[in-house]
Tab-separated table of C-alpha atoms in Angstrom:
chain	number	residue	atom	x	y	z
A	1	UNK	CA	-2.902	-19.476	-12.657
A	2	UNK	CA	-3.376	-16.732	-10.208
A	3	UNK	CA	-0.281	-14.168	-10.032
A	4	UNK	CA	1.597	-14.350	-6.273
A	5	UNK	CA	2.897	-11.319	-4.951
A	6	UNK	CA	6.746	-10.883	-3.163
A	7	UNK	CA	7.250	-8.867	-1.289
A	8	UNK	CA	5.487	-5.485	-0.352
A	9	UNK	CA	7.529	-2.604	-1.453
A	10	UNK	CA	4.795	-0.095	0.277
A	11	UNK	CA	7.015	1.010	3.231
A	12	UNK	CA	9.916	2.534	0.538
A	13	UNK	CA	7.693	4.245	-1.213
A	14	UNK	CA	5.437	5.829	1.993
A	15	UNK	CA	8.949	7.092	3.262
A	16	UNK	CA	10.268	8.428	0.269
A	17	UNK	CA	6.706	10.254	-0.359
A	18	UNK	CA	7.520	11.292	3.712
A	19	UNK	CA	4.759	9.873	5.022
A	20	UNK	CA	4.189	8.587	8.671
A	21	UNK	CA	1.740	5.086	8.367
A	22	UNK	CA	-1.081	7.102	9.868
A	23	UNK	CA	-0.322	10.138	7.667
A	24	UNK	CA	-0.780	7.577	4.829
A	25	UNK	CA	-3.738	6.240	6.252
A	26	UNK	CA	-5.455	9.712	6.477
A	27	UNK	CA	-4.005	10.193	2.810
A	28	UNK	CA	-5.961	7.224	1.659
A	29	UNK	CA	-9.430	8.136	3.419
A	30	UNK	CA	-9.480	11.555	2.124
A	31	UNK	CA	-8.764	10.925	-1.803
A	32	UNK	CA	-10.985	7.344	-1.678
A	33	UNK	CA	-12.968	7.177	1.027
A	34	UNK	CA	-11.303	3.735	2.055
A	35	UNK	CA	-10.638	3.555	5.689
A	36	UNK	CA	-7.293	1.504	6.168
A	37	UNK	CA	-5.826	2.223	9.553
A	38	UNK	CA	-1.903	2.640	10.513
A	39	UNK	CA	-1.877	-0.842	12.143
A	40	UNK	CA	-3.384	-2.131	8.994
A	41	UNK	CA	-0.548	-0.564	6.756
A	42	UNK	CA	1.914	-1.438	8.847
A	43	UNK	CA	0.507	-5.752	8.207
A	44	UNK	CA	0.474	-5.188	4.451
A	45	UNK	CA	4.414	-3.807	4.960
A	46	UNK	CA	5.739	-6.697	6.726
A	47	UNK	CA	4.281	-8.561	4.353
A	48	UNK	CA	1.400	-9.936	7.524
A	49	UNK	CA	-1.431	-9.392	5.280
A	50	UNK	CA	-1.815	-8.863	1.461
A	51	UNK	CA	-3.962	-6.066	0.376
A	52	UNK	CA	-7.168	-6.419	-1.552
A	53	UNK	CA	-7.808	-5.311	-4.930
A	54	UNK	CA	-9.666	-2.250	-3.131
A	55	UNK	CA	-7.294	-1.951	-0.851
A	56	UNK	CA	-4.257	-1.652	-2.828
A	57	UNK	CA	-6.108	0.355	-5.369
A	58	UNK	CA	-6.790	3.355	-3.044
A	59	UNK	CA	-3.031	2.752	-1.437
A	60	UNK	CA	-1.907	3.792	-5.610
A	61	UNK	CA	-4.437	6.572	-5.691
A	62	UNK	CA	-3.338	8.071	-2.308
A	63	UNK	CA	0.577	7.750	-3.175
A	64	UNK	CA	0.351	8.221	-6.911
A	65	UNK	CA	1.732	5.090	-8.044
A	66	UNK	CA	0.811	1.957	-9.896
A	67	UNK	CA	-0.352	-1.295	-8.423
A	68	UNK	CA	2.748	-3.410	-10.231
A	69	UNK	CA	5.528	-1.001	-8.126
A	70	UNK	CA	4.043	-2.094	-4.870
A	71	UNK	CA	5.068	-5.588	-5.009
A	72	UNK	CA	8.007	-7.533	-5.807
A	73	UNK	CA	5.757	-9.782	-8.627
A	74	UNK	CA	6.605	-13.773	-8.683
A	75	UNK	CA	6.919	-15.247	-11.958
């Protein structure tokens, strides 16, 4: 069985790091190279779009934190 993610818990942690979503998204090119635009961001945080493995990968890198605090995990 494939695990199902909650709820995105990106947006608390972008504003507590004091980050703007484009701020963020510039973050994320410059340590990875992954281009993931504001408007994207802002999908993932509404919970519009679920990041890829890639994706949420270079989101951890770019606000130094682990893939398992970004979502509110299912059981």
């Amino acid at each position: 069985m494939a695990l199902s993610r909650g709820m995105c818990l990106l947006q608390p942690i972008r504003v507590k790091r004091g980050l703007t979503q484009e701020q963020l998204s510039k973050r994320i090119m410059r340590k990875t190279g992954v281009n993931i635009s504001a408007a994207t961001i802002s999908l993932f945080e509404t919970n519009k779009r679920p990041m890829t493995p890639l994706q949420m990968r270079a989101v951890c890198i770019a606000l130094r934190t682990t893939e398992a605090k970004l979502y509110e995990w299912n059981e």
